[in-house]
XYZ file of C-alpha atoms in Angstrom:
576
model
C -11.389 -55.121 26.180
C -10.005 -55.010 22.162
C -10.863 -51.021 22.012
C -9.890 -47.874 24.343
C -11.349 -44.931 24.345
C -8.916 -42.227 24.964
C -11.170 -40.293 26.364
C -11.665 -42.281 29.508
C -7.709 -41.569 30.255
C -8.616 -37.508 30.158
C -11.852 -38.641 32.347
C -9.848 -40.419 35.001
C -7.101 -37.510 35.171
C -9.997 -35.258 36.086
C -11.590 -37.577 38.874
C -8.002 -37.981 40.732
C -7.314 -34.347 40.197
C -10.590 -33.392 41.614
C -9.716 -36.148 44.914
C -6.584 -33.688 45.619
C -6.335 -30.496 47.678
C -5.159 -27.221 46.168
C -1.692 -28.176 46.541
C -1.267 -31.193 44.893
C -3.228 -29.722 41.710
C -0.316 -27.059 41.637
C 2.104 -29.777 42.127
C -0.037 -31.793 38.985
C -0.306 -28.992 36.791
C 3.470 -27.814 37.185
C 4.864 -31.452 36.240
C 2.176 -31.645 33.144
C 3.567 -27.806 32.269
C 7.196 -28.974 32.511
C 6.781 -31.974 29.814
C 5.668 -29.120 27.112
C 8.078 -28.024 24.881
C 7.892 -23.604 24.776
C 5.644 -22.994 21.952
C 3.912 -20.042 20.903
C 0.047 -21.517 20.728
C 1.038 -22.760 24.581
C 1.692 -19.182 25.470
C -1.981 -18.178 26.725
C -1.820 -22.329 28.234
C 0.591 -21.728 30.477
C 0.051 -17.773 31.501
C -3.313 -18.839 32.888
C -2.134 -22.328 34.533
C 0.874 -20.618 36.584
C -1.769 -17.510 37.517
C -3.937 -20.181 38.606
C -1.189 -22.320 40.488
C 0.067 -18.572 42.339
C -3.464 -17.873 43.262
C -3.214 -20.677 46.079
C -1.902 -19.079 49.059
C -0.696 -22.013 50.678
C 1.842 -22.801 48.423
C 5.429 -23.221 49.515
C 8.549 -20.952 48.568
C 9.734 -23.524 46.180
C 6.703 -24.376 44.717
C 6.351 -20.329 43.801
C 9.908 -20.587 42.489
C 9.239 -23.679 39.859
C 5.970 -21.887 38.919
C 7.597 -18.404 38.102
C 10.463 -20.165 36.449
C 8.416 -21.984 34.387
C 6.550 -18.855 33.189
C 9.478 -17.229 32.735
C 11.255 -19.927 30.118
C 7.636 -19.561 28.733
C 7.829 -15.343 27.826
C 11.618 -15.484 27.174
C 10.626 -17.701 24.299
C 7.606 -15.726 23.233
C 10.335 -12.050 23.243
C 8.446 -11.347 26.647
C 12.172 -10.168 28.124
C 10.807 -7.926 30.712
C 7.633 -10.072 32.102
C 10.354 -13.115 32.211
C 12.750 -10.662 34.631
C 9.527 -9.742 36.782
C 8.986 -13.777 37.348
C 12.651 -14.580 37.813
C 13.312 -11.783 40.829
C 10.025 -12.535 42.273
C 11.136 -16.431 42.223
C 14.634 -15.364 43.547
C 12.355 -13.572 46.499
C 10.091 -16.527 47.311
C 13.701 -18.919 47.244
C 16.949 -16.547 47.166
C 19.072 -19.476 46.918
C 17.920 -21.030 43.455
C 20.334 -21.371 41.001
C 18.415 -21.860 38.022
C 16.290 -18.566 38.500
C 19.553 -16.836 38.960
C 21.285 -18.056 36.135
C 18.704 -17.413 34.454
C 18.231 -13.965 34.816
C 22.243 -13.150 34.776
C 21.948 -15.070 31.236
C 19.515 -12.803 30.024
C 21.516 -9.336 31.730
C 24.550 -10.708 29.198
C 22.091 -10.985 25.939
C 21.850 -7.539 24.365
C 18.077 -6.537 23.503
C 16.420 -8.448 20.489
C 15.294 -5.614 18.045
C 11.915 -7.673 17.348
C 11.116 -7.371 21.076
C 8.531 -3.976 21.675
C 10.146 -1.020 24.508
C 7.293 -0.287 26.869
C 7.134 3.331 24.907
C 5.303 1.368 22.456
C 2.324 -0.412 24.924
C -0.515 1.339 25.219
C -0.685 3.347 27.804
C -2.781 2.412 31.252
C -4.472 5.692 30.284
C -6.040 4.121 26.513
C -6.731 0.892 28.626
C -8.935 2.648 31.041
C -10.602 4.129 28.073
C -11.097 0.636 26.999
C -11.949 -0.853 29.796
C -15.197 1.540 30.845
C -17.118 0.252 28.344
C -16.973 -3.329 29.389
C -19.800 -4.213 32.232
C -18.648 -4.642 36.291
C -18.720 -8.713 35.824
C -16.168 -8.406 32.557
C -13.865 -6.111 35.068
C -14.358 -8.683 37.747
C -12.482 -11.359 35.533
C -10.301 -9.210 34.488
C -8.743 -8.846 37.838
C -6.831 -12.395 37.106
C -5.552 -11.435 34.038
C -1.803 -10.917 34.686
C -1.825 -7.553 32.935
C -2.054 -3.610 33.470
C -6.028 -4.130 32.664
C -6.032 -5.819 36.059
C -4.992 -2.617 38.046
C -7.479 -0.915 36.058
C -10.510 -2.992 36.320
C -9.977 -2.324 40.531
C -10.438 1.206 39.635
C -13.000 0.964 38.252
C -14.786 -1.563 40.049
C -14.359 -0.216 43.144
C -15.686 2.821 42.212
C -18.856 1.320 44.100
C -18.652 0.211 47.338
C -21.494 -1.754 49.097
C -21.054 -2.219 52.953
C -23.011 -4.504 54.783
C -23.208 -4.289 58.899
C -26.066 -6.272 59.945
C -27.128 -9.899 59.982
C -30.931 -8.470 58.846
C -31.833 -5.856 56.200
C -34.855 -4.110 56.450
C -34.941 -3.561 52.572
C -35.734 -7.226 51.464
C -36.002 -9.309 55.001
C -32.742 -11.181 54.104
C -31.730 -13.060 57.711
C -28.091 -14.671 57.979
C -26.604 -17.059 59.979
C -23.709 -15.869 63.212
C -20.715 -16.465 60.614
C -22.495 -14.934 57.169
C -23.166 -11.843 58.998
C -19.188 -11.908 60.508
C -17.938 -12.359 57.107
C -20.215 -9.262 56.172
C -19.101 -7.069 58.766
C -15.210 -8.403 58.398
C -15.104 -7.470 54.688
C -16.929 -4.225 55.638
C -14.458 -3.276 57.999
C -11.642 -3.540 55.860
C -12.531 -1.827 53.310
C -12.811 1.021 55.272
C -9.561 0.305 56.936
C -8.026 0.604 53.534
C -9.939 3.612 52.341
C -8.854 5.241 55.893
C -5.067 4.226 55.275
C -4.546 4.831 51.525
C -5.878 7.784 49.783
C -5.297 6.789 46.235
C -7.995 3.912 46.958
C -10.340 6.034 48.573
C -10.231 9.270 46.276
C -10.902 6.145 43.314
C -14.472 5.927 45.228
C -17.507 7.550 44.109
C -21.016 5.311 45.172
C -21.463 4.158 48.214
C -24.312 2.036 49.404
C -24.728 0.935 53.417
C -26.944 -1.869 53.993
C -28.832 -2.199 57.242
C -26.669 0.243 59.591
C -28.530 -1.303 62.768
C -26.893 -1.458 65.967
C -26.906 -5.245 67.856
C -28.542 -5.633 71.187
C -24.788 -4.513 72.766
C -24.458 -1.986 70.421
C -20.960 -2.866 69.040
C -21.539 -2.896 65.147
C -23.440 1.016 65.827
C -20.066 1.364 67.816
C -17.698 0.737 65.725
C -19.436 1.741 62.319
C -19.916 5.140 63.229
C -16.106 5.920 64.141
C -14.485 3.906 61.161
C -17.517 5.886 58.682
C -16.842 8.970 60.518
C -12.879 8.778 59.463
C -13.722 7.272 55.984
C -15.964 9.578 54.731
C -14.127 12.564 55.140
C -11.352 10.759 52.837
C -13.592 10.025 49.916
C -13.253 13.551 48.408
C -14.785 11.883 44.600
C -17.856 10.818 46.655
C -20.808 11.478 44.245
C -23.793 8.938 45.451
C -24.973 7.549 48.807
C -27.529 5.068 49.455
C -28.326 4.156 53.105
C -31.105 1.237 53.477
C -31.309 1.170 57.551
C -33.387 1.882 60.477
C -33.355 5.174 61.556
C -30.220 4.698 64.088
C -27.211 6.199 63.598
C -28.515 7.734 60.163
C -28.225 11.219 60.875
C -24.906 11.119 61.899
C -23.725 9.484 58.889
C -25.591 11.965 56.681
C -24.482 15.188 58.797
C -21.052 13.922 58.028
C -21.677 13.619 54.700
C -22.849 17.388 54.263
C -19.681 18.340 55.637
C -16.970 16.414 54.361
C -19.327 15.791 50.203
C -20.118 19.204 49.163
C -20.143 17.887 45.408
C -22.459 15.131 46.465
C -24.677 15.157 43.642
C -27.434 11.765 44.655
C -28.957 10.643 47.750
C -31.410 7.360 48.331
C -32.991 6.624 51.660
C -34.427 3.698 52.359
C -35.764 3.857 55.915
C -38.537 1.913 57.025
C -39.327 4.316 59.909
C -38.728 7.256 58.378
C -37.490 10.427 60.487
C -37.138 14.290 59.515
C -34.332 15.484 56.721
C -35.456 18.923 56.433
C -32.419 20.007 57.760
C -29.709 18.604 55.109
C -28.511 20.771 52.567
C -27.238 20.050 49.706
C -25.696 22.521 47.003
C -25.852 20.368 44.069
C -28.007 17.428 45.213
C -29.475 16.136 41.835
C -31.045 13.217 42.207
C -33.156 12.215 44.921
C -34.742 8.668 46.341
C -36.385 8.038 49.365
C -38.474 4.957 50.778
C -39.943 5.593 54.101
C -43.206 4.927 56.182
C -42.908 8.267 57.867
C -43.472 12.227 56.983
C -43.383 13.231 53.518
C -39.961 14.891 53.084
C -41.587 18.503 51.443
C -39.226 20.556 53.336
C -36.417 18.763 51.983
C -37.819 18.613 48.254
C -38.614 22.406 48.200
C -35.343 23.382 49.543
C -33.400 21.317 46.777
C -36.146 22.026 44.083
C -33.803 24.645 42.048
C -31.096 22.109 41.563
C -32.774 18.400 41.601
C -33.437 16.664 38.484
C -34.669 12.944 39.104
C -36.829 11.904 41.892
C -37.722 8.873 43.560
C -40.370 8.845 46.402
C -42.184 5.334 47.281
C -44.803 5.412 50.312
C -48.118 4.561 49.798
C -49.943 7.262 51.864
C -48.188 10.092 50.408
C -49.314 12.349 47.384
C -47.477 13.623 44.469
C -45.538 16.917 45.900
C -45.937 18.857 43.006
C -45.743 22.516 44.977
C -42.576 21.111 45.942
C -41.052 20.342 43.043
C -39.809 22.275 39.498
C -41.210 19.799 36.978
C -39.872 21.604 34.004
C -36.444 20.691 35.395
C -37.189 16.961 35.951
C -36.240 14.079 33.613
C -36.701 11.297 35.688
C -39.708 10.776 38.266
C -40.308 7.748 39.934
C -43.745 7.924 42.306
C -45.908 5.348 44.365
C -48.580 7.111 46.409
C -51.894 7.799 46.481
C -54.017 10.364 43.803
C -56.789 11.319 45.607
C -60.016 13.246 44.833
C -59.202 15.752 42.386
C -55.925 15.295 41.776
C -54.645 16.611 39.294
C -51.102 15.340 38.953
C -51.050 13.916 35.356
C -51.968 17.047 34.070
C -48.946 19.088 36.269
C -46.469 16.340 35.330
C -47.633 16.052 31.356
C -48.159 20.262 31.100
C -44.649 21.287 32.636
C -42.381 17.978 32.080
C -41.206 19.204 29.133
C -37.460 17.670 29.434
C -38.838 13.977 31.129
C -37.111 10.802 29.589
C -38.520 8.654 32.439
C -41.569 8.383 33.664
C -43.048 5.992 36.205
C -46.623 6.162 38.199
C -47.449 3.235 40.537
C -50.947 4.634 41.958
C -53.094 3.934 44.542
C -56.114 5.480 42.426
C -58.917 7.645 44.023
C -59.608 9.913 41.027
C -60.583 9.248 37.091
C -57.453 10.809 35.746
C -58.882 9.606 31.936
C -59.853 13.225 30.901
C -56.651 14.717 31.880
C -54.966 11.779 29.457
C -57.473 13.077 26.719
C -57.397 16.562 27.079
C -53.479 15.885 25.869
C -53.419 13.581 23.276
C -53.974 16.234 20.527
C -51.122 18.531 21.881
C -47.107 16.966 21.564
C -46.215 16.695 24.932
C -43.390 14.894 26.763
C -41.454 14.735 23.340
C -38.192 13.383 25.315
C -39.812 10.211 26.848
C -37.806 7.301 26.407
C -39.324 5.199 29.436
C -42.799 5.053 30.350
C -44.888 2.709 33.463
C -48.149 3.389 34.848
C -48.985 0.734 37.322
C -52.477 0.501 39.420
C -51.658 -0.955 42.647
C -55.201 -0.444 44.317
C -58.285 1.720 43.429
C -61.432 3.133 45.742
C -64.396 1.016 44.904
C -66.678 3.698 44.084
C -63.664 5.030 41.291
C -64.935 3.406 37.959
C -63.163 4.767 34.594
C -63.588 2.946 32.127
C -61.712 4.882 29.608
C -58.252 5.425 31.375
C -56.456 2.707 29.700
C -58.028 3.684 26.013
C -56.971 7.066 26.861
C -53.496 5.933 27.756
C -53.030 3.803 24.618
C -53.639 6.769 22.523
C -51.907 8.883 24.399
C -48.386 6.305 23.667
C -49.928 5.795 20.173
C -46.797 6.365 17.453
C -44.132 6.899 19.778
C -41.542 5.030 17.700
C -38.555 6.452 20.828
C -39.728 5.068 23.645
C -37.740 2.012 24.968
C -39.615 0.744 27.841
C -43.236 0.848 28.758
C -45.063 -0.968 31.781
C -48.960 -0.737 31.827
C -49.817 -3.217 34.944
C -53.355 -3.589 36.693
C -54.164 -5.650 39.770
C -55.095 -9.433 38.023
C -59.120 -9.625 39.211
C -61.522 -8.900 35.883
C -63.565 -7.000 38.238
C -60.754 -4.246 38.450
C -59.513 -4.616 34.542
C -63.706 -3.735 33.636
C -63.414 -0.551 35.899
C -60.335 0.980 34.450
C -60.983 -0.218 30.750
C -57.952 -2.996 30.729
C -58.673 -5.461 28.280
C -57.285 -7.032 24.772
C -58.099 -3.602 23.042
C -55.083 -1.796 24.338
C -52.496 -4.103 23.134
C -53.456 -2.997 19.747
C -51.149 0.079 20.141
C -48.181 -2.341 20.625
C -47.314 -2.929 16.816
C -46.925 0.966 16.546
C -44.288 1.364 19.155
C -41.558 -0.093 16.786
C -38.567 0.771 18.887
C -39.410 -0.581 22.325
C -36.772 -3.036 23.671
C -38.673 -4.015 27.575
C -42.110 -4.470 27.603
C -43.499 -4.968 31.355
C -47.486 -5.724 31.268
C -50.409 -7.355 32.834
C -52.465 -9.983 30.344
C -56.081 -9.531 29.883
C -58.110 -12.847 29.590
C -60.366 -12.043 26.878
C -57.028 -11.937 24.795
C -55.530 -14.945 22.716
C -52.323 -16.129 23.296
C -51.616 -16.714 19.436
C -52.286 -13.294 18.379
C -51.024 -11.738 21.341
C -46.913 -12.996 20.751
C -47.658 -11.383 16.921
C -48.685 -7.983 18.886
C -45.660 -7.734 20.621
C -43.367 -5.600 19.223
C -40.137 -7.256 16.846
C -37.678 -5.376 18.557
C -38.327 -6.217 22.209
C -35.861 -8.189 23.853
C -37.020 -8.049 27.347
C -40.917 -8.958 28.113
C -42.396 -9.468 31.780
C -46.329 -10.940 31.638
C -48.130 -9.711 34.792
C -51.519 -12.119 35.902
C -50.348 -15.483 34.392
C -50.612 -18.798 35.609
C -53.212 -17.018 38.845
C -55.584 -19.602 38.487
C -55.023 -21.513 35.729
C -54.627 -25.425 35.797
C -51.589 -27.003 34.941
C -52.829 -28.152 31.536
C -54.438 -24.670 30.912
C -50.840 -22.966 31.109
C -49.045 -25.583 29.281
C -51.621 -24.932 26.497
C -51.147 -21.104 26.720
C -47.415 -21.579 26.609
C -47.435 -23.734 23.140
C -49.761 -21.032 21.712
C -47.901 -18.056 22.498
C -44.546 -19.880 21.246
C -45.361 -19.134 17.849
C -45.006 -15.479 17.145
C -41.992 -14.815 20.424
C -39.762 -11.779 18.786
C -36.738 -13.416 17.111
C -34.446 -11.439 19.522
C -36.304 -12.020 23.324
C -33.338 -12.388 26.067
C -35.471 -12.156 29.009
C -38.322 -13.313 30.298
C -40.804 -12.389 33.601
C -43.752 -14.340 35.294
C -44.638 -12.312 38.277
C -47.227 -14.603 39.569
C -46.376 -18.331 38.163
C -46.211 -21.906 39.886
C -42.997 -22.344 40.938
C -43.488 -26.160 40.387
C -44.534 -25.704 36.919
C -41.241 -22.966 36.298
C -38.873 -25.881 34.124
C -42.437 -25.399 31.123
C -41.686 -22.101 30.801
C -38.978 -22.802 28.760
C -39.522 -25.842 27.198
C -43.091 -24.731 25.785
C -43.066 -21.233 25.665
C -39.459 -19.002 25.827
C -36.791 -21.406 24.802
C -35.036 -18.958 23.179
C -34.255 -16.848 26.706
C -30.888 -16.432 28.368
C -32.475 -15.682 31.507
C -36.011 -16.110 33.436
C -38.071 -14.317 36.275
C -40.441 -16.126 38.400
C -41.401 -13.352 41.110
C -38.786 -12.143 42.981
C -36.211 -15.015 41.863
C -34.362 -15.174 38.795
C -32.762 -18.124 36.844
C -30.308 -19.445 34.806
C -29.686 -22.898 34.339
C -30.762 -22.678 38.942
C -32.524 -20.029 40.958
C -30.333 -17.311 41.569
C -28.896 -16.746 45.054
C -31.059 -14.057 47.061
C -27.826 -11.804 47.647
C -27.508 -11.454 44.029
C -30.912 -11.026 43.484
C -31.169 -8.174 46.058
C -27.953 -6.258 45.420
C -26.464 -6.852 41.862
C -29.241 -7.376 39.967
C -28.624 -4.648 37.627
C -24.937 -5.439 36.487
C -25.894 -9.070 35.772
C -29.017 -8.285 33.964
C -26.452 -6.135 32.003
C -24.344 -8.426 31.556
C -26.851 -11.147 29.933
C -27.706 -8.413 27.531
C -31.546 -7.852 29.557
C -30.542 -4.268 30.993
C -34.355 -3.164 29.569
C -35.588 -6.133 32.291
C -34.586 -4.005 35.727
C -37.105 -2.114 36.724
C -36.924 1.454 37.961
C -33.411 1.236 40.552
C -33.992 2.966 43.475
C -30.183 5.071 43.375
């Protein structure tokens, strides 16, 4: 061959490198560092490529040694005096008996200080980077544990502010089932946290939410064993302890919560999450202010009236309950979160719209035996809810004999103007028989242009509506849209179609995008003829990037990396 590409050189150095185990990539990238000459734009080079080498437990002592001695020559060049000392002891520790490391550092204990070089008086303090540092979302703080700085000690903080614990191999909130050594490596990692929280109190006052995942005994009982005596002497040590979420069967609960009373008097939220539900009328709570619970059992009134002084968000989800409004202070309320039933004569709109003066979020998923129209209209003319900011009303089943047909006009002018709010959800179950009995249809998305500031919209899409004007309805400012009902029947060629035509007028600044019910073999067209503009997609339960999303992450950390693609207005309403 007359011509080379040099490219093909830097190709074939990364298929070797990638044939080699951890150790020989140190070995490679310590022999490449040593043939730079210390300059100052190879300062950030070299930092991360010896942090990466020192990552790799299996290194040997000298191996350590070159590395931090190589880092070292690297910041005494750059002024770095006292980050070149920290490398050259902690090489002398990995090999005491290496004479360039210990000339080294008795060269630089002759050299008198260089004025240019900064005193540590004039660093910012760990204090200003914490400051920093809490504005930055939990997957920035999770690289910033590399970084071979003070932010590194600080992102821990705050990052493990939130503990999650999982101790089963199945979790009754989303069916997950793991394999023998998943559920070890669960339990393993569960059990040492608490180990450390038990044996150092600076990491467990740093803790504040805690969320236990499936606290179900196996058929020997071990895991209900040993959970319950390693929570019982970690809880009491968590003295910052401000929210608990338990999603678990019903064993071993009460315990758990009983020591929680005792040893949390400040505890200030509580989410339940238990399939079979059992009594909690006799907790108490001072200062208990926010309040979730998911359960097929008795509706928890005791509980609710006892804490009704002092609670200001609720979230109850169980289809055969009511809304416990002689239960609850709704003029204290700004967050409620119901699924249940309104039956006959209910008249829970009314309650909630009359005496929610101070609501921000507000979010009905019904299962609708009642024409609560009227009690929308009677409203409209008088300003009420004035603080909403978030607003769903979702119809997850109806009585047959229920037909109101103005419920959904009455909602629409009921939102009409309200230039604050930042998330709405309007959702109906997908059959046109249903849509004609509640009054869904192309009509209401006429009051979307007025809602100028909305950044997630979450609703169902009526068929006698065109997909060309429909994209031109949707608000300019949203950046997060779900469309509930597409792709149900329609052919293959039908939804391609639908996706060209609703292309054309997308908001400029969409992020997100939601199919609830779409082909999963048709999920790559969403993008290329409808949303190419998206950083992230929902098909149904499963999100994607540039590949589906792993369930775990799906279930459990949803919310910080919807926040950190910029889609926070695409989670729906978290249950604690």
């Amino acid at each position: 061959m007359d011509t080379f590409n040099p490219k093909i050189l830097d190709a074939s150095i990364r298929d070797v490198a990638e044939c080699l185990s951890d150790n020989q990539k140190a070995d490679l990238v310590l022999y490449g560092l040593r043939n730079l000459k210390y300059k100052r734009q190879y300062k950030t080079l070299i930092e991360n490529a010896i942090q990466a080498c020192l990552q790799v437990h299996t290194l040997s002592p000298e191996t350590v040694a070159r590395a931090r001695i190589l880092r070292a020559r690297a910041r005494i060049d750059a002024g770095s005096v006292l980050g070149a000392q920290d490398d050259l002891q902690a090489a002398l520790i990995a090999e005491p008996d290496n004479t360039e490391a210990t000339a080294l550092l008795h060269q630089r204990s002759l050299l008198s200080p260089q004025p240019t070089v900064l005193s540590r008086s004039h660093k910012f303090s760990p204090e200003v980077w914490r400051e920093i540092a809490l504005f930055l979302p939990r997957r920035d703080l999770q690289t910033l544990l590399f970084v071979p700085h003070v932010l590194s000690r600080v992102a821990s903080q705050l990052l493990f502010r939130e503990l999650h614990l999982h101790f089963s191999s199945s979790d009754p909130e989303d069916g997950i089932a793991e394999g023998g050594s998943e559920k070890e490596r669960d339990v393993r990692r569960s059990a040492d946290i608490l180990t450390r929280v038990i044996t150092d109190n600076s990491f467990a006052c740093v803790v504040k939410t805690l969320r236990i995942y499936a606290l179900k005994p196996d058929k020997d009982g071990s895991i209900a064993f040993q959970t319950a005596g390693m929570l019982a002497n970690a809880l009491p040590k968590m003295i910052n302890l401000r929210k608990v979420h338990i999603s678990s069967g019903p064993e071993g609960v009460m315990p758990v919560l009983k020591i929680v009373q005792a040893s949390s008097p400040r505890l200030n939220a509580l989410s339940l999450h238990i399939p079979d539900g059992f009594d909690i009328g006799n907790l108490e709570f001072h200062r208990i202010g926010h309040f979730a619970y998911r359960a097929n059992g008795e509706h928890p009134i005791s509980f609710l009236n006892a804490h009704r002084n002092t609670l200001r968000t609720i979230h109850l989800e169980n289809p055969g309950w009511s809304f416990p409004s002689e239960c609850l202070s709704i003029r204290n309320l700004t967050h409620i979160h119901f699924l249940g039933q309104f039956p006959p004569n209910s008249r829970t709109i009314e309650e909630i719209f009359t005496n929610g003066h101070q609501l921000e979020c507000l979010s009905l998923n019904c299962l609708l035996d009642c024409m609560p129209s009227a009690q929308f209209r009677s409203l409209v003319s008088t300003p009420v809810l004035p603080f909403l900011r978030d607003f769903t009303f979702s119809i997850s089943g109806m009585a047959r004999r229920v037909v109101d047909r103005d419920l959904f006009p009455a909602i629409a002018e009921f939102l009409r103007d309200r230039k604050e709010l930042r998330t709405l959800g309007l959702m109906v179950p997908a059959g046109e028989a249903v849509q004609r009995q509640v009054g869904f249809d192309a009509s209401l998305w006429g009051v979307l242009p007025s809602l100028t500031g909305l950044k997630g919209l979450c609703i169902t899409y009526p068929r006698d509506l065109a997909p060309g004007l429909a994209s031109w309805l949707i608000p300019r400012s949203v950046r997060c849209l779900t469309l509930d009902g597409i792709g149900v029947t329609g052919s293959q060629r039908d939804l391609k179609s639908f996706l060209q035509n609703i292309r054309t007028g997308i908001p400029p600044m969409l992020r997100f995008i939601g199919m609830s019910e779409f082909p999963l073999g048709m999920v790559s067209m969403i993008i290329e003829d409808g949303f190419p503009m998206v950083r992230l997609m929902k098909v149904g339960p499963q999100y994607w990037t540039l590949e589906p999303w792993p369930k775990r992450r799906a279930t459990y950390h949803a919310a910080e990396w919807l926040e950190w693609f910029g889609c926070e207005e695409a989670q729906p309403t978290e249950f604690c």
